[in-house]
mmCIF file of C-alpha atoms and ligand atoms in Angstrom:
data_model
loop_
_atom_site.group_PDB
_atom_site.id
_atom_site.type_symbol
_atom_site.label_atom_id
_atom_site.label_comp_id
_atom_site.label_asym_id
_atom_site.label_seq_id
_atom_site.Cartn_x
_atom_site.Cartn_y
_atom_site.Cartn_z
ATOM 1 C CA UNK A 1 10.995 64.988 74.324
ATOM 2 C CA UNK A 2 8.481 67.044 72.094
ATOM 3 C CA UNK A 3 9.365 70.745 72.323
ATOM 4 C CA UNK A 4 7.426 73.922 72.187
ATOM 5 C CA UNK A 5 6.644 75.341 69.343
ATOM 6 C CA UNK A 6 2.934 76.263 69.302
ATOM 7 C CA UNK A 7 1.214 78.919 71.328
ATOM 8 C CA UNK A 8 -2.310 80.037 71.376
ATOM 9 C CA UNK A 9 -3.529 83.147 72.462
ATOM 10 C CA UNK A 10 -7.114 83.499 73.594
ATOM 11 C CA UNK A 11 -8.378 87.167 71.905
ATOM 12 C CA UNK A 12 -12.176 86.522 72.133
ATOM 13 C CA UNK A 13 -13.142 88.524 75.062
ATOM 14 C CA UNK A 14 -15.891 91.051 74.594
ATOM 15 C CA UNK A 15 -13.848 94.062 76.374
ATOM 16 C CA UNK A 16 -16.692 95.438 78.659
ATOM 17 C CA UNK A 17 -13.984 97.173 80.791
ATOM 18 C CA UNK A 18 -13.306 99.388 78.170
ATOM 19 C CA UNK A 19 -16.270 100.349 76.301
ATOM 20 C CA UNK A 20 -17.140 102.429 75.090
ATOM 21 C CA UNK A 21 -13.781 102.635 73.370
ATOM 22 C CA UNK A 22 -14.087 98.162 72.944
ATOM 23 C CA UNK A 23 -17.750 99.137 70.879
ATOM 24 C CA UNK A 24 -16.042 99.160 67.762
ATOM 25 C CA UNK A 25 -12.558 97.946 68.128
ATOM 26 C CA UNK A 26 -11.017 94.987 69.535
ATOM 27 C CA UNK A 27 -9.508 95.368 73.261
ATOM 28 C CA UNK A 28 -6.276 93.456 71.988
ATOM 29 C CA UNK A 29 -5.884 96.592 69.955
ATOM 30 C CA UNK A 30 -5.240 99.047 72.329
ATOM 31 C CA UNK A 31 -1.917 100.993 72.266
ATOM 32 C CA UNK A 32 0.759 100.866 74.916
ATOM 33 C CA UNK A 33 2.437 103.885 73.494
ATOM 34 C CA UNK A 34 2.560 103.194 70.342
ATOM 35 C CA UNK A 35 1.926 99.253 69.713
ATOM 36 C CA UNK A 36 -1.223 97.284 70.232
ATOM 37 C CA UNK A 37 -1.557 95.380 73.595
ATOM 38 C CA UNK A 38 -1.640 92.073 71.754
ATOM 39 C CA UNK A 39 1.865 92.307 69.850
ATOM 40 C CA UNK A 40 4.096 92.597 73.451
ATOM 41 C CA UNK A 41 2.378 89.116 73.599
ATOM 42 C CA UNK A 42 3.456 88.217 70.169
ATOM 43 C CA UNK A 43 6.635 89.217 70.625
ATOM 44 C CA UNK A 44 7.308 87.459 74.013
ATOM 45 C CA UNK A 45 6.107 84.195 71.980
ATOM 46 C CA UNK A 46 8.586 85.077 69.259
ATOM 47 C CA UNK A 47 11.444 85.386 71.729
ATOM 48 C CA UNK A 48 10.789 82.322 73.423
ATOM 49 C CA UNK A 49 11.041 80.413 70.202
ATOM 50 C CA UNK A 50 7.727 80.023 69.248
ATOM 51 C CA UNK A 51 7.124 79.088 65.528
ATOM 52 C CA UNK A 52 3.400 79.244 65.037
ATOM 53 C CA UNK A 53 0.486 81.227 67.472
ATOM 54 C CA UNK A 54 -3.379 80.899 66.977
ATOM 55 C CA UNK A 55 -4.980 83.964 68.198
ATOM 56 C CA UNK A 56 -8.380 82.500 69.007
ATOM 57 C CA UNK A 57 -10.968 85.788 67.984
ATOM 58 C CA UNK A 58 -14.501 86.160 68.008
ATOM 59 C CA UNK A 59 -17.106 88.778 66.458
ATOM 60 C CA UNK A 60 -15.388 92.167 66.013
ATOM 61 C CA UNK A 61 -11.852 91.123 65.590
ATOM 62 C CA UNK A 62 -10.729 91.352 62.254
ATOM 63 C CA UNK A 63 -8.314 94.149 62.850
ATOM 64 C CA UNK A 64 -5.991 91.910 65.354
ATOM 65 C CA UNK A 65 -5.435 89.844 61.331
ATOM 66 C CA UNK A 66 -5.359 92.924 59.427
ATOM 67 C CA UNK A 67 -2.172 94.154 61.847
ATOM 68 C CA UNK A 68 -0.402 91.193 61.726
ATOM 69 C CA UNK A 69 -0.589 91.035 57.713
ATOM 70 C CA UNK A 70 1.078 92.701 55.258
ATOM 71 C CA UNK A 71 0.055 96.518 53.861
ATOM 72 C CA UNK A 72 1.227 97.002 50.751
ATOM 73 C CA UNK A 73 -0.203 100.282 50.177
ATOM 74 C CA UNK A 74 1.450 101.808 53.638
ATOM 75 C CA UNK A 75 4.714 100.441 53.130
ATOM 76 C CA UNK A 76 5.209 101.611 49.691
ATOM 77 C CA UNK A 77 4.174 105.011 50.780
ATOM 78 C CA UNK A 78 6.658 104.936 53.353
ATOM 79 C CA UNK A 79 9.536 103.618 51.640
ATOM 80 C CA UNK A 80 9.002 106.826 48.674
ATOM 81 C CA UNK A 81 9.303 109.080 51.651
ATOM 82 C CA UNK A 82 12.046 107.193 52.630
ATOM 83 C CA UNK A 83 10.985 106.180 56.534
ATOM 84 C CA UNK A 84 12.691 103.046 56.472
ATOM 85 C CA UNK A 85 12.290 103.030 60.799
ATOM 86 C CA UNK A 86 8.753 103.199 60.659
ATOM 87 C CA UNK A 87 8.385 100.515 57.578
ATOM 88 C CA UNK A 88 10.180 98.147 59.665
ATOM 89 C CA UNK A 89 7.973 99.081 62.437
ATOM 90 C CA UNK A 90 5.030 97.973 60.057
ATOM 91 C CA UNK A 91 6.163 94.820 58.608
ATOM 92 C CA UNK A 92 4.875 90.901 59.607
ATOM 93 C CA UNK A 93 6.030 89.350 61.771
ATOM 94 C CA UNK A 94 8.133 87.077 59.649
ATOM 95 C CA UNK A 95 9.896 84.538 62.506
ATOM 96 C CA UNK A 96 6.352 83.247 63.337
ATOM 97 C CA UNK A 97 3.024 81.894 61.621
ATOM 98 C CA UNK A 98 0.165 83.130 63.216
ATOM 99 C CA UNK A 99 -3.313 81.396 62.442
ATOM 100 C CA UNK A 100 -7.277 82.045 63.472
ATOM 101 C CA UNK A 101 -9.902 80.757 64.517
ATOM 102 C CA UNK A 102 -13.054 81.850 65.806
ATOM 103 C CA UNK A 103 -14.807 80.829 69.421
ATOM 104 C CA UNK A 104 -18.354 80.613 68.121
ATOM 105 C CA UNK A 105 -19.830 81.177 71.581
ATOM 106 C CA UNK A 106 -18.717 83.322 74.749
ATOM 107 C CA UNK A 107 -18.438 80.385 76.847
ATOM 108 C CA UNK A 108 -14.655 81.472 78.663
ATOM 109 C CA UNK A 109 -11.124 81.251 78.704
ATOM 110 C CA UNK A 110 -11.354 77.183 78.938
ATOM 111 C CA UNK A 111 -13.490 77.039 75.846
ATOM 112 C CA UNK A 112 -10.971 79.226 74.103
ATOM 113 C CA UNK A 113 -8.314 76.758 74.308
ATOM 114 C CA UNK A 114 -10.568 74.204 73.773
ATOM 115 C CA UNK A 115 -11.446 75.492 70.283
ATOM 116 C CA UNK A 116 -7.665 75.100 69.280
ATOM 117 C CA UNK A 117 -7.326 71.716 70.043
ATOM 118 C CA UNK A 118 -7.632 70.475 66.575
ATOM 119 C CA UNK A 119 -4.305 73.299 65.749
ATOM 120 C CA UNK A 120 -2.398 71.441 68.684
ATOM 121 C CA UNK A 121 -2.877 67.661 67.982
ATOM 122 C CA UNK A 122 -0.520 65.648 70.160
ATOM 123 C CA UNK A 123 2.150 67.956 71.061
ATOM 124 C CA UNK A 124 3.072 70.286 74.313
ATOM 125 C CA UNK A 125 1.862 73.899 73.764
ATOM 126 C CA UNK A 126 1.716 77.341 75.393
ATOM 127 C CA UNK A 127 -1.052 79.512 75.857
ATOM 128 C CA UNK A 128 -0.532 83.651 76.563
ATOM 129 C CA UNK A 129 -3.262 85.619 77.764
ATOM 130 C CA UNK A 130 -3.215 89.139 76.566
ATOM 131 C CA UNK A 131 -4.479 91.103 79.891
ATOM 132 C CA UNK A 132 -0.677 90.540 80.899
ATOM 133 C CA UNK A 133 2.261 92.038 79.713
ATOM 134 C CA UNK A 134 5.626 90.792 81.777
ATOM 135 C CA UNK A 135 8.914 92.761 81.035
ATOM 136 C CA UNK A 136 11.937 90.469 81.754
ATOM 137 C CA UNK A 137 15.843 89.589 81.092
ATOM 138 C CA UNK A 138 14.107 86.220 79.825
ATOM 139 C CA UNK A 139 10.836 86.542 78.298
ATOM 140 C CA UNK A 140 7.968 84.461 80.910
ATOM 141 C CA UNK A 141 7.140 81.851 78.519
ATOM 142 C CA UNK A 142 11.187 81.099 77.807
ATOM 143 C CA UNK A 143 11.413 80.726 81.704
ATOM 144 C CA UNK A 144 8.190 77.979 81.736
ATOM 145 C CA UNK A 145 9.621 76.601 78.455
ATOM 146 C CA UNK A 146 12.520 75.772 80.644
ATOM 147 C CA UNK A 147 11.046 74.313 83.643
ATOM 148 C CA UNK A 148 8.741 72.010 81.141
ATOM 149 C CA UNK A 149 11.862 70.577 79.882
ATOM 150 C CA UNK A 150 13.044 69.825 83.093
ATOM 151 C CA UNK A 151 10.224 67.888 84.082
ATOM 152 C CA UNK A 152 8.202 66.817 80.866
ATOM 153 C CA UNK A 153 4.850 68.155 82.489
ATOM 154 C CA UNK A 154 2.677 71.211 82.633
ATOM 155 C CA UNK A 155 3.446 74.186 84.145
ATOM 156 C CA UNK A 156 1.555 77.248 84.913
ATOM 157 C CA UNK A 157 3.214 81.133 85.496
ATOM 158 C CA UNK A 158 2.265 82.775 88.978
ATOM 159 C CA UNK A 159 3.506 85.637 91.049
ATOM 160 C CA UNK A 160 2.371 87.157 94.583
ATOM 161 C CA UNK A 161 -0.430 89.507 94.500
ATOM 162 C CA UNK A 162 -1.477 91.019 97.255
ATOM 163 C CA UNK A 163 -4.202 89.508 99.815
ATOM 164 C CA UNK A 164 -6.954 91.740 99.025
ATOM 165 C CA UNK A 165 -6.473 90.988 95.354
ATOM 166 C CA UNK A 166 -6.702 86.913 95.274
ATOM 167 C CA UNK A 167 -10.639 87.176 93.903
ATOM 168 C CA UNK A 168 -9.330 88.408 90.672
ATOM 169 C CA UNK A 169 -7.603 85.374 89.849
ATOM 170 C CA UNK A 170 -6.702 81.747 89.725
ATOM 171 C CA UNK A 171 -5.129 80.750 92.853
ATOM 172 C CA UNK A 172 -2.633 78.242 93.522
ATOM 173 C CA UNK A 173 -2.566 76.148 97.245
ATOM 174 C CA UNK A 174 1.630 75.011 97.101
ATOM 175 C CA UNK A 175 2.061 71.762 98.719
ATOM 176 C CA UNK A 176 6.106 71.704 98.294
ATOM 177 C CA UNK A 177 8.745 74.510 96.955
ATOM 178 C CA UNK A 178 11.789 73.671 94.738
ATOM 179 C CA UNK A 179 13.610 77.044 94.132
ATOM 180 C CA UNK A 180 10.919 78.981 92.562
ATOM 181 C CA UNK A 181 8.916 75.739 91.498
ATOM 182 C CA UNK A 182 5.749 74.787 93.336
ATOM 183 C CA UNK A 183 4.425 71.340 93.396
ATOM 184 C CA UNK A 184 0.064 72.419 93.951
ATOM 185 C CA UNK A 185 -2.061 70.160 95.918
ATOM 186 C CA UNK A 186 -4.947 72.660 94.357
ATOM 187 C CA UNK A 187 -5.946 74.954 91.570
ATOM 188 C CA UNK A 188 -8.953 77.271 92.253
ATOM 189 C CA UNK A 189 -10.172 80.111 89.939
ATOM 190 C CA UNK A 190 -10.831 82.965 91.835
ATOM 191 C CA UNK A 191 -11.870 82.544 94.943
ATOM 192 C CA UNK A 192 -14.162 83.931 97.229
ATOM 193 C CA UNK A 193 -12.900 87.008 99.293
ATOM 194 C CA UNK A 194 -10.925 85.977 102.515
ATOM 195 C CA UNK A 195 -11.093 82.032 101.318
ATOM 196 C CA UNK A 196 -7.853 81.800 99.294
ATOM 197 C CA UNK A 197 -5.494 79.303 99.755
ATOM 198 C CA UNK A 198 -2.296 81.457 99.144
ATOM 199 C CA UNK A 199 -1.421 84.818 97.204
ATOM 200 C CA UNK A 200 0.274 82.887 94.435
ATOM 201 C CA UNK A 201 -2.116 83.949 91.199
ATOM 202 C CA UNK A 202 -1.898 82.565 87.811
ATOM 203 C CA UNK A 203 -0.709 85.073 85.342
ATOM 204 C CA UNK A 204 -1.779 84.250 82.102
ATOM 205 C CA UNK A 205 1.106 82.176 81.067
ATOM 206 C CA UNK A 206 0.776 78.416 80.808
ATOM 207 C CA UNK A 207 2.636 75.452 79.472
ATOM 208 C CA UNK A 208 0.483 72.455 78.769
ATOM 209 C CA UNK A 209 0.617 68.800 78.005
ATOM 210 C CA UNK A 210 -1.798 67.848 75.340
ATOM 211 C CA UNK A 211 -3.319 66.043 78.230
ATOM 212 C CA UNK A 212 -5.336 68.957 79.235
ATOM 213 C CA UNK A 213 -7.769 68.689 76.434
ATOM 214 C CA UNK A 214 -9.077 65.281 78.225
ATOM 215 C CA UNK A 215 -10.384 67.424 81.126
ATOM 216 C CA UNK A 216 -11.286 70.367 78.711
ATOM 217 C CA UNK A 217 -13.477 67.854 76.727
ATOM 218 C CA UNK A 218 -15.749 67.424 79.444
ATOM 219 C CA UNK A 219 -15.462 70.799 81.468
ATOM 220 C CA UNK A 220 -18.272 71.807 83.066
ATOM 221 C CA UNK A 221 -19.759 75.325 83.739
ATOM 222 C CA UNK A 222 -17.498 76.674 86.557
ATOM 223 C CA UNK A 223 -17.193 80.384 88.263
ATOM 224 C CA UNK A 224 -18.950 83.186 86.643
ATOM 225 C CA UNK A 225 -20.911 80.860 84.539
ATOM 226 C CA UNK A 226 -17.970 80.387 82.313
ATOM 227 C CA UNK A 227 -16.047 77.398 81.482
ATOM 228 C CA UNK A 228 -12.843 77.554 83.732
ATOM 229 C CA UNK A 229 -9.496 76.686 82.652
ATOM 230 C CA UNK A 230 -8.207 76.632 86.213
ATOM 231 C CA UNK A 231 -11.262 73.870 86.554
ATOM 232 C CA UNK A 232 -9.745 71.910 83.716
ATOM 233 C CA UNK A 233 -5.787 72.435 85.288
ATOM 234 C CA UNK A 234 -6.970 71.115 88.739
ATOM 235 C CA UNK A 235 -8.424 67.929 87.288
ATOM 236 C CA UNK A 236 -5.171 67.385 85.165
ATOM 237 C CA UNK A 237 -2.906 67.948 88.235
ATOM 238 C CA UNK A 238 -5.144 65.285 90.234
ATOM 239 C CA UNK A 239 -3.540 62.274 87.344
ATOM 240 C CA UNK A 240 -0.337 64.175 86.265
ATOM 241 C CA UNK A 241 1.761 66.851 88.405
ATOM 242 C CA UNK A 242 1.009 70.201 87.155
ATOM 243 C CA UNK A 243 3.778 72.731 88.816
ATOM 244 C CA UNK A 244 3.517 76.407 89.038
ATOM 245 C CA UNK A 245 6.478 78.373 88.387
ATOM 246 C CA UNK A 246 7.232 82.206 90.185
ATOM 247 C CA UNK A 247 8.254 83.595 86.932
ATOM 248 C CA UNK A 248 10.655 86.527 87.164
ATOM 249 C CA UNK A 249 9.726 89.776 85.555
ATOM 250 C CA UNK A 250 7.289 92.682 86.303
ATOM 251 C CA UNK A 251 3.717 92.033 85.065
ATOM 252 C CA UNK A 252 1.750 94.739 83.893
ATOM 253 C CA UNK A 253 -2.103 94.392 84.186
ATOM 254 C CA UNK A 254 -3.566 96.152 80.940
ATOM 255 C CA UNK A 255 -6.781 94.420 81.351
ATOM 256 C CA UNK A 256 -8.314 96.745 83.651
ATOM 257 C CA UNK A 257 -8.425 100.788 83.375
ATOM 258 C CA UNK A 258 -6.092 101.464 85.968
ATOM 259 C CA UNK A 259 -3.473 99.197 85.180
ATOM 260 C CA UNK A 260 -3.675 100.196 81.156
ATOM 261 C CA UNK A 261 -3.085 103.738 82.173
ATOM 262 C CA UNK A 262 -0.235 102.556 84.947
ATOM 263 C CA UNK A 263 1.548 100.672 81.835
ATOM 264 C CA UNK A 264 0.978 103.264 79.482
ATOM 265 C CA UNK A 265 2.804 105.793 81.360
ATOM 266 C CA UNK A 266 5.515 103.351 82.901
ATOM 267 C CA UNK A 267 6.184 102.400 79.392
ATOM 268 C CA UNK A 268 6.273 105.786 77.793
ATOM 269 C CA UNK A 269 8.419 106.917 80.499
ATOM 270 C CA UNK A 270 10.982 104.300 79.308
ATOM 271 C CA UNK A 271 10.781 105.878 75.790
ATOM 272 C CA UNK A 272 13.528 106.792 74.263
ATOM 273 C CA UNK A 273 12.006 109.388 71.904
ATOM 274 C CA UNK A 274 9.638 110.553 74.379
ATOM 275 C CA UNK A 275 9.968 109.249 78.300
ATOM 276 C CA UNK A 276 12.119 112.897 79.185
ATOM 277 C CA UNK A 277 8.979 114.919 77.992
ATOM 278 C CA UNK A 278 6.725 112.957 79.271
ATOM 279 C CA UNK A 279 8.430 113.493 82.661
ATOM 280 C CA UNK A 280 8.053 116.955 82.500
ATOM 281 C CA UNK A 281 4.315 117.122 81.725
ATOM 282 C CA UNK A 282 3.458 114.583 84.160
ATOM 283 C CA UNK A 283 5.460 116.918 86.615
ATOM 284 C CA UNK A 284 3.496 119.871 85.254
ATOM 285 C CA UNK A 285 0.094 118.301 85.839
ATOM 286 C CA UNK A 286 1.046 116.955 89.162
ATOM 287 C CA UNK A 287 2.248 121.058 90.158
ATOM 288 C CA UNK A 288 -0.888 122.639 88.831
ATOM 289 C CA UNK A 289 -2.787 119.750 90.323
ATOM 290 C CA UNK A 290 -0.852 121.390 93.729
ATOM 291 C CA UNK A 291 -1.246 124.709 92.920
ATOM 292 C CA UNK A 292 -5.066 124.537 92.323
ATOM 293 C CA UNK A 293 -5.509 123.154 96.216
ATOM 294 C CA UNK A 294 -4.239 126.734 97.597
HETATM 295 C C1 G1P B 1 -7.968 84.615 83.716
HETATM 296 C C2 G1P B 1 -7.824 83.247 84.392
HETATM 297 C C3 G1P B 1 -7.273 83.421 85.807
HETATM 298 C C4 G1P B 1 -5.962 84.193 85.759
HETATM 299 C C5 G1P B 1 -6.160 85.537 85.029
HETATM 300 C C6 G1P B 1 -4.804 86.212 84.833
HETATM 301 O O1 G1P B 1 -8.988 85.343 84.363
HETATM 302 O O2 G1P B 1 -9.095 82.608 84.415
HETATM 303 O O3 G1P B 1 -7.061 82.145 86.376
HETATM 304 O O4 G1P B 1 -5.482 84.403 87.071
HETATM 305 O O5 G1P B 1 -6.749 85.344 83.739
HETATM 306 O O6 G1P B 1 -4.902 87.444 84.228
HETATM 307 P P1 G1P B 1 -9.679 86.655 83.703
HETATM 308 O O7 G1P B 1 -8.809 87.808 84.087
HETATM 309 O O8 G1P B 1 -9.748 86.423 82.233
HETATM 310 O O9 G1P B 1 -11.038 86.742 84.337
#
């Protein structure tokens, strides 16, 4: 059996839902705390053994390769003064290779991964979408990792959302449950209000056979005039199973405003060095915020 040790990670998206601050800067770049969005995703790879990662980027993004390469200048400066924390803070990455390309055209999240296919060849790869961020006692892609070596065929992440929530995602329609495996009789990419199938969503973590590119090839212009991966996974699970897996973990949605200012204050809660003061002033606001009503 061919293992996993590629992973691509789609980073072309334009960022509307966060201009203007996305004008200028990519929306993969966007602190939680104190570390871009887009490295929790590199470092969930890393800890589920992945060896090399091609960000796909697009116009705009050259600061997602300038923070995953070296800086000289800034880590001489900090080792004079002697901030040895921080430098290690700032290195490489140095357990993974991460690679580029560039999705000429905005044409979706199927595209994206279709652009890599040259990177992948004939091997079984991962892909991590970055609007996610899952913390867990074993990283999301280790837990897929797992269940594709169990049954040698693709495998796609999901959790509940609620019902009023299915349109924002790729649904799954279970057929038959093994523990927390699903065996899908259909894959549909959001769906229209009150029409869904189930509340199991896809959550931007996927295991793939190289099979996938066959249907990727010749995908076709799908929901929101973009092509659809989910289009491309439901023709692939009509000649080869494709299972979906309720990963464990708590996903964070940092793709939308709310849920980037939800995770930013969940996480820096859960700071060491900060989380007790941040407490206090989110107590503070919350009192004046009380105290203004009388
Ligand atoms: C993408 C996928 C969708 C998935 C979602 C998870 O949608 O197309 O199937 O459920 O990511 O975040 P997007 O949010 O990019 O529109």
């Amino acid at each position: 059996m061919k293992t996993i040790k590629k992973a691509i990670i789609p980073a072309a998206g334009l960022g509307t839902r966060f201009l203007p601050a996305t004008k200028a800067m990519p929306k993969e770049m966007l602190p939680i705390v104190d570390k871009p969005t887009i490295q929790y995703i590199v470092d969930e790879a890393i800890a589920s053994g992945i060896e090399d990662i091609l960000i796909v980027t697009g116009k705009g993004k050259r600061s997602i390769e300038d923070h995953f390469d070296n800086n000289f200048e800034l880590e001489r400066n900090l080792m004079d003064k002697g901030k040895f924390e921080l430098l290690e803070k700032v290195k490489e990455p140095s357990e993974v290779d991460i690679h580029y390309i560039r999705q000429k055209e905005p044409k979706g999240l199927g595209h994206a991964v279709w652009c890599a296919r040259k990177f992948i060849g004939d091997e079984p790869f991962a892909v991590l979408l970055g609007d996610d961020i899952v913390q867990a006692d074993k990283p999301a892609l280790k837990q897929l990792i797992e269940q594709y070596e169990e049954t040698e065929r693709s495998v796609v992440g999901v959790q509940k959302v609620p019902e009023n929530e299915t349109s924002r995602y790729g649904i799954v329609d279970p057929c038959t449950i093994e523990g927390r495996r699903y065996q899908v009789s259909h894959f549909v990419e959001k769906p229209a209000p009150g029409t869904a199938p189930s509340n199991l969503a896809i959550m931007g973590r996927y295991i793939f056979t190289p099979e996938i590119f066959t249907f990727l090839d010749k995908q076709e212009i799908g929901a929101g005039g973009e092509i659809q991966l989910t289009d491309a996974i439901q023709e692939l699970n009509e000649t080869e199973r494709v299972y979906a897996y309720d990963f464990e973990g708590k996903r964070y949605d940092v793709g939308e405003k709310l849920g980037f200012i939800r995770t930013n204050l969940e996480f820096a809660l859960q700071n060491e060095e900060i989380g007790e003061e941040v407490e206090r002033v989110v107590r503070d606001l919350l009192m004046e915020k009380e105290r203004a009503k009388l």
